[in-house]
Amino acid sequence: MTQPIQKVCVIGAGTMGAGIAAQVANAGVPVLLLDIVPKDATNRNAIAQGAVAKMLKTEPAPFMSKSAAKLVETGNIEDDLEKVADCDWIIEAVIERLDIKQGLYEKLEALKKPGTAVSSNTSTIPLANLVEGRSEAFKADFLITHFFNPPRYMRLMEIVTGPATAPDVAAKVEEFADVKLGKTVVAAKDTPGFIANRIGTLWIQLGLNAAFDMGISVELADAVAGKPMGVPKTGIFGLVDLVGIDLMPHLQASLTSTLAKDDPYQAIARDIPLIQKMIADGYTGRKGKGGFYRLNKEKGRQKEVIDLASGEYHAVTCPAGPRGAAAKGNLRKLVETKGEIGQYAWAILGGTLAYAASLVPEAADDVVAIDDAMKLGYNWKQGPFEMIDVLGAAYLAKRLEEDGQPVPEILKVAGDRSFYRVENGVRQFLGLDGEYHDIVRPDGVLRLADVKLASQPILKNASAALWDIGDGVVALEFTGKMNALDGEVMKLITKALPLVQEKYKALVVYTDADNFSAGANLGLAMFAVNIAAYSEIEKLVAGGQMAYKGLKYAPFPVVGAPAGMALGGGCEILLHCDAVQAHAELYTGLVECGVGLVPGWGGNGEMLLRARNAAKMPRGPMPPVAKVFETVSTATVSKSAAQAKEMLFLRPDDGITMNRDRLLYDAKQKALSLVEGYTPPEAPEFRLPGDSGRVGLSMAAEGFHKRGLATEYDLVVSDALAEVLTGGEADLVDTVSEQELLKLERDAFMKLVREPRSIARVEHMLETGKPLRN
């Protein structure tokens, strides 16, 4: 067995290499980052050091916590290459030139330990060419690991192995990429562009060509080839602006030089004069002066779009795009829409789906690999074969025949069948052999979606459901829009508590959705305000407090398993859990002050407890209060789970899962580990500073106001928060019970919810998704 990966070296500190190094550090693993020595440099490590310094200032941040940067050791290839002998995986991310890569591999072969994996991040050079001239031992340790940019946020990694690659070397890299780096690993063949970029580049080229040929405006093109197709709302032109217009000629040159002459991409690859002119003029997309879209600074940053015929810019308009079912994912309705919308949609979809279908088994062994690559690499809602199922395989084949286009073999195999089906509660895919095969999850992967295929909920209402996920553990799932929390959620929690106590061992709070919860259902609250149903709002606040405390003091373990946004009430439920197993990409915080309210479901007291127990918190009643006041009054949100620990939203011993697909399994295991000998926590008592503390907090808030960092109404809201956190009329000789603190919290919430300026903030947030600074 090869040495497990305990230290990594990344060679090449450009955007990709530096980002890969940051993600390794995010995983808590030491990483050596090397680059060349700059000409005439006084600091020989300047490139690698500069890359780390730049990443510490970059948004969105490559590092999940600034402390992760301490795990990155910088150096240069001339002085420090021998340090690769201490590394277990060496990732090459240098310039895409075969001679430079091969020269580096020659040096690495003489320095690295046997069994140390060496991989290239190339997306253009075949593996066979990379290892030409190297020993069999080196070839056994070599593979391609194609990360996607930015490495922290893009989940896809395509792995390509050669005929000589040792299975145990590939396996240890795949496991590390999966578990430690949070990647979904897709096995790709050693073919040009692998999977995602090969299909994605053709899709983009088809979209560009058709728009120019048919006279389709940029706005209409993106309105058709965006949300209606289940791809990001940028559409095709917006995506090219995002990744860089100047990248397109390089991708085209790479593919046309390496693909077979009869490959369909060869027939559509072409230079477009307007695009060549835009690149020459510096219009390379968002990183340049602009691209197909630009912001005109002379007109107050007005958003403008280029006319593909004239090359002139004009103000963006809203075209009459797809309507009805065609706009909502019905691909057949979309391609059958009369006129230019349907014609343009078919020009893209017909060619892209046919091309994807032709790549099984050339680029990937099965349809699942291709679908995963496109969903994770290009953020498509559905993969090509899932799209074909919506369109109909027989329908696609028929239309291709009518157009005189070849029908891929796998479409002939499918006939009128779908590529995916559910059989006995298991999702299956259709293979080239004409048989259906189970989709097998890796060990340690548990998805609620799979549980749902094979079972019915234990409890369910309009906003939540309870599922048996095996081994005596149940999962509480929020199901409303944005997983917003309302009275129905609280009712289901209340019903679940005695049921779990009687029949199960533990409970996990989890959802498969991208976001855990956006917090309380503000729309429902505003409806109640508009009809002056304040008693109903107070009932909701009290019901939430009771439900959350019910979870906290339940006679069984409760584990929160959040991913994405967990805001407001979504954060508060996590604060009441015995433990949290969070996905690394967790954006959590108590954001109520941003909409003119205060946390109302027990979050204030739980945060005071966290602050009081924090290892580095100074003694006395005031420091914990001041810490919580600062965090909550500014509606601060963590930008990762690691940062959530620093902000006290998570405890030091709460777990972090890097791979989203492993979150539910990890949370379930954590819950089971707490079962034996479990006893619920004791209700806390607080010693709070009272009036003197409230005056101190008010003075701090007033200072922010004088500096223009807080509005006049922010002071009103922060005063209400300060009254809760300092214990109301209590002083240092009094103890404040948890119930008394909940009463203060409830009163403050109900006072603010009647305020016109708070109402204005909530309504503005509902309408725009942005805070109102009134």
Coordinates of C-alpha atoms in Angstrom, one line a residue, residues 147-411:
F147 CA -9.4 20.8 -11.3
F148 CA -12.0 23.4 -12.3
N149 CA -11.6 27.1 -11.5
P150 CA -12.0 28.4 -8.8
P151 CA -10.8 25.2 -7.0
R152 CA -12.4 26.0 -3.7
Y153 CA -15.9 26.4 -5.1
M154 CA -16.1 24.1 -8.2
R155 CA -16.8 20.5 -7.0
L156 CA -15.8 18.7 -10.2
M157 CA -12.4 16.9 -10.6
E158 CA -11.8 14.8 -13.7
I159 CA -9.3 12.1 -13.1
V160 CA -7.5 10.4 -16.1
T161 CA -5.3 7.4 -15.6
G162 CA -3.0 5.8 -18.1
P163 CA -2.5 2.1 -18.8
A164 CA 0.6 2.1 -16.5
T165 CA -1.0 4.0 -13.6
A166 CA -0.9 2.0 -10.4
P167 CA -4.4 1.4 -9.1
D168 CA -3.4 2.1 -5.5
V169 CA -1.8 5.4 -6.5
A170 CA -5.0 6.5 -8.3
A171 CA -7.1 5.3 -5.5
K172 CA -5.3 7.3 -2.8
V173 CA -5.5 10.5 -4.9
E174 CA -9.2 9.9 -5.6
E175 CA -9.9 9.3 -1.9
F176 CA -8.0 12.4 -0.9
A177 CA -9.7 14.6 -3.5
D178 CA -13.1 13.2 -2.5
V179 CA -12.9 13.3 1.3
K180 CA -10.3 16.0 2.0
L181 CA -10.8 18.4 -0.9
G182 CA -14.5 17.9 -1.3
K183 CA -14.4 16.9 -4.9
T184 CA -16.8 14.8 -6.9
V185 CA -14.4 12.7 -8.9
V186 CA -15.4 11.7 -12.4
A187 CA -13.3 9.1 -14.3
A188 CA -12.5 10.5 -17.7
K189 CA -10.8 8.8 -20.7
D190 CA -7.5 10.2 -22.1
T191 CA -9.2 12.1 -24.8
P192 CA -9.0 15.8 -25.9
G193 CA -10.7 18.1 -23.4
F194 CA -11.8 15.1 -21.3
I195 CA -15.6 15.4 -20.6
A196 CA -16.8 18.8 -19.4
N197 CA -14.6 21.2 -21.4
R198 CA -15.1 19.1 -24.6
I199 CA -18.9 19.3 -24.4
G200 CA -18.9 22.7 -22.9
T201 CA -16.7 24.2 -25.6
L202 CA -18.9 22.7 -28.3
W203 CA -22.0 24.0 -26.6
I204 CA -20.6 27.5 -26.4
Q205 CA -19.4 27.5 -30.0
L206 CA -22.8 26.3 -31.2
G207 CA -24.5 29.1 -29.3
L208 CA -22.1 31.8 -30.7
N209 CA -22.3 30.5 -34.2
A210 CA -26.1 30.3 -34.3
A211 CA -26.5 33.8 -32.8
F212 CA -24.3 35.3 -35.4
D213 CA -25.7 33.3 -38.3
M214 CA -29.4 33.8 -37.3
G215 CA -29.1 37.5 -36.3
I216 CA -30.1 36.7 -32.7
S217 CA -29.3 39.4 -30.2
V218 CA -27.0 38.7 -27.3
E219 CA -29.9 39.4 -24.8
L220 CA -32.3 37.0 -26.5
A221 CA -29.6 34.3 -26.9
D222 CA -28.9 34.3 -23.2
A223 CA -32.6 34.4 -22.4
V224 CA -33.1 31.2 -24.4
A225 CA -29.8 29.4 -23.6
G226 CA -30.0 30.2 -19.8
K227 CA -32.7 29.3 -17.3
P228 CA -35.1 27.7 -19.8
M229 CA -32.4 25.1 -20.6
G230 CA -31.5 24.7 -16.9
V231 CA -28.1 26.3 -17.2
P232 CA -26.8 29.3 -15.3
K233 CA -28.7 32.6 -16.0
T234 CA -25.5 34.0 -17.5
G235 CA -26.4 32.1 -20.7
I236 CA -23.7 31.5 -23.2
F237 CA -22.5 35.1 -23.9
G238 CA -22.6 36.0 -20.2
L239 CA -20.6 32.9 -19.4
V240 CA -17.9 33.7 -22.1
D241 CA -17.6 37.2 -20.5
L242 CA -17.1 35.5 -17.1
V243 CA -14.4 33.0 -18.1
G244 CA -12.7 35.4 -20.5
I245 CA -13.3 35.9 -24.2
D246 CA -9.6 35.5 -24.9
L247 CA -9.7 32.0 -23.6
M248 CA -12.0 30.8 -26.4
P249 CA -9.3 30.9 -29.2
H250 CA -6.9 28.9 -27.1
L251 CA -9.6 26.2 -26.3
Q252 CA -10.5 26.1 -30.0
A253 CA -6.9 25.7 -31.1
S254 CA -6.3 23.0 -28.6
L255 CA -9.3 20.9 -29.6
T256 CA -9.0 21.3 -33.3
S257 CA -5.3 20.2 -33.1
T258 CA -6.0 17.1 -31.0
L259 CA -9.5 15.9 -32.0
A260 CA -10.0 13.5 -34.9
K261 CA -10.7 15.3 -38.2
D262 CA -14.2 13.8 -38.4
D263 CA -15.1 15.0 -34.9
P264 CA -18.3 17.2 -35.0
Y265 CA -16.4 20.0 -33.3
Q266 CA -14.1 20.4 -36.3
A267 CA -17.0 21.3 -38.5
I268 CA -18.2 24.2 -36.3
A269 CA -14.9 25.6 -35.0
R270 CA -14.3 29.0 -36.7
D271 CA -12.9 32.4 -36.0
I272 CA -15.5 35.1 -35.6
P273 CA -14.1 38.5 -36.7
L274 CA -16.0 40.5 -34.1
I275 CA -14.6 38.4 -31.3
Q276 CA -11.1 38.7 -32.7
K277 CA -11.6 42.5 -32.8
M278 CA -13.0 42.6 -29.2
I279 CA -9.9 40.7 -27.9
A280 CA -7.5 43.0 -29.8
D281 CA -9.3 46.1 -28.3
G282 CA -9.1 44.7 -24.8
Y283 CA -12.7 43.7 -24.5
T284 CA -11.9 40.3 -23.0
G285 CA -14.9 40.0 -20.7
R286 CA -15.3 40.9 -17.0
K287 CA -11.5 40.9 -16.5
G288 CA -11.0 43.5 -19.3
K289 CA -12.9 46.6 -20.4
G290 CA -16.0 44.5 -20.8
G291 CA -17.1 41.9 -23.2
F292 CA -20.4 41.2 -24.8
Y293 CA -21.8 43.1 -21.9
R294 CA -20.1 46.1 -20.3
L295 CA -20.8 48.8 -17.7
N296 CA -20.6 52.3 -19.2
K297 CA -19.0 54.4 -16.5
E298 CA -19.7 57.6 -18.5
K299 CA -23.4 56.8 -18.1
G300 CA -23.4 56.0 -14.4
R301 CA -22.3 52.4 -14.9
Q302 CA -25.3 51.7 -17.2
K303 CA -25.2 48.0 -18.4
E304 CA -24.8 47.8 -22.1
V305 CA -24.6 45.0 -24.6
I306 CA -22.9 44.7 -28.0
D307 CA -24.8 44.4 -31.3
L308 CA -23.4 41.4 -33.0
A309 CA -23.9 42.9 -36.5
S310 CA -22.5 46.4 -36.0
G311 CA -20.2 45.9 -33.0
E312 CA -21.7 48.9 -31.3
Y313 CA -22.9 48.9 -27.7
H314 CA -26.4 49.9 -26.6
A315 CA -28.4 49.7 -23.4
V316 CA -29.5 46.2 -22.4
T317 CA -33.1 45.5 -23.2
C318 CA -35.4 42.7 -22.0
P319 CA -36.3 40.7 -25.1
A320 CA -39.5 38.6 -25.4
G321 CA -37.9 35.3 -24.5
P322 CA -39.5 31.9 -24.0
R323 CA -42.9 31.9 -22.3
G324 CA -45.0 29.3 -20.3
A325 CA -43.7 25.7 -20.2
A326 CA -40.9 26.5 -22.6
A327 CA -39.4 28.9 -20.0
K328 CA -39.8 26.4 -17.1
G329 CA -37.7 23.4 -18.3
N330 CA -40.0 21.8 -20.9
L331 CA -37.3 21.3 -23.5
R332 CA -39.6 19.9 -26.1
K333 CA -41.9 23.0 -25.8
L334 CA -38.7 25.2 -26.0
V335 CA -37.4 23.7 -29.2
E336 CA -40.8 23.6 -30.8
T337 CA -41.5 27.3 -30.1
K338 CA -42.3 28.9 -33.4
G339 CA -39.8 31.4 -34.9
E340 CA -36.3 32.3 -33.9
I341 CA -36.6 31.2 -30.2
G342 CA -37.3 27.5 -31.1
Q343 CA -34.8 27.5 -34.0
Y344 CA -32.0 28.9 -31.8
A345 CA -32.9 26.5 -28.9
W346 CA -32.7 23.5 -31.3
A347 CA -29.5 24.7 -32.9
I348 CA -27.8 24.5 -29.5
L349 CA -29.6 21.6 -27.8
G350 CA -29.8 19.3 -30.8
G351 CA -26.0 19.6 -31.5
T352 CA -24.9 19.5 -27.9
L353 CA -27.0 16.5 -26.8
A354 CA -26.1 14.6 -29.9
Y355 CA -22.4 15.3 -29.3
A356 CA -22.7 14.3 -25.6
A357 CA -24.4 11.1 -26.6
S358 CA -21.6 10.3 -29.1
L359 CA -19.0 10.4 -26.3
V360 CA -20.1 7.2 -24.6
P361 CA -17.8 5.3 -24.3
E362 CA -15.1 7.4 -26.0
A363 CA -14.7 10.1 -23.3
A364 CA -16.5 8.3 -20.4
D365 CA -17.7 4.8 -19.6
D366 CA -21.3 5.8 -18.9
V367 CA -24.0 8.5 -19.0
V368 CA -23.7 9.2 -15.3
A369 CA -20.1 10.4 -15.6
I370 CA -21.0 12.7 -18.4
D371 CA -24.0 14.1 -16.6
D372 CA -22.0 14.6 -13.3
A373 CA -19.3 16.4 -15.3
M374 CA -21.6 18.9 -16.8
K375 CA -23.6 19.5 -13.7
L376 CA -20.6 20.1 -11.5
G377 CA -18.2 21.6 -14.1
Y378 CA -20.6 24.0 -15.8
N379 CA -23.4 24.3 -13.1
W380 CA -26.0 22.8 -15.4
K381 CA -29.2 21.9 -13.5
Q382 CA -29.4 18.6 -15.5
G383 CA -26.8 16.7 -17.3
P384 CA -27.1 16.0 -21.1
F385 CA -28.7 12.6 -20.6
E386 CA -31.1 13.9 -18.1
M387 CA -32.0 16.6 -20.6
I388 CA -32.5 13.9 -23.3
D389 CA -34.9 12.2 -20.9
V390 CA -36.9 15.4 -20.7
L391 CA -36.8 15.8 -24.5
G392 CA -37.3 12.1 -25.2
A393 CA -34.5 10.0 -26.7
A394 CA -36.7 8.8 -29.6
Y395 CA -37.7 12.4 -30.3
L396 CA -34.1 13.5 -30.4
A397 CA -33.1 10.7 -32.7
K398 CA -36.0 11.4 -35.0
R399 CA -35.2 15.1 -35.3
L400 CA -31.5 14.4 -35.9
E401 CA -32.5 12.0 -38.7
E402 CA -34.8 14.7 -40.2
D403 CA -31.8 17.1 -40.1
G404 CA -29.6 14.6 -41.9
Q405 CA -27.4 14.2 -38.8
P406 CA -26.0 10.9 -37.6
V407 CA -27.8 9.3 -34.7
P408 CA -25.4 8.3 -31.9
E409 CA -25.3 4.6 -31.1
I410 CA -26.5 5.0 -27.5
L411 CA -29.7 6.8 -28.7

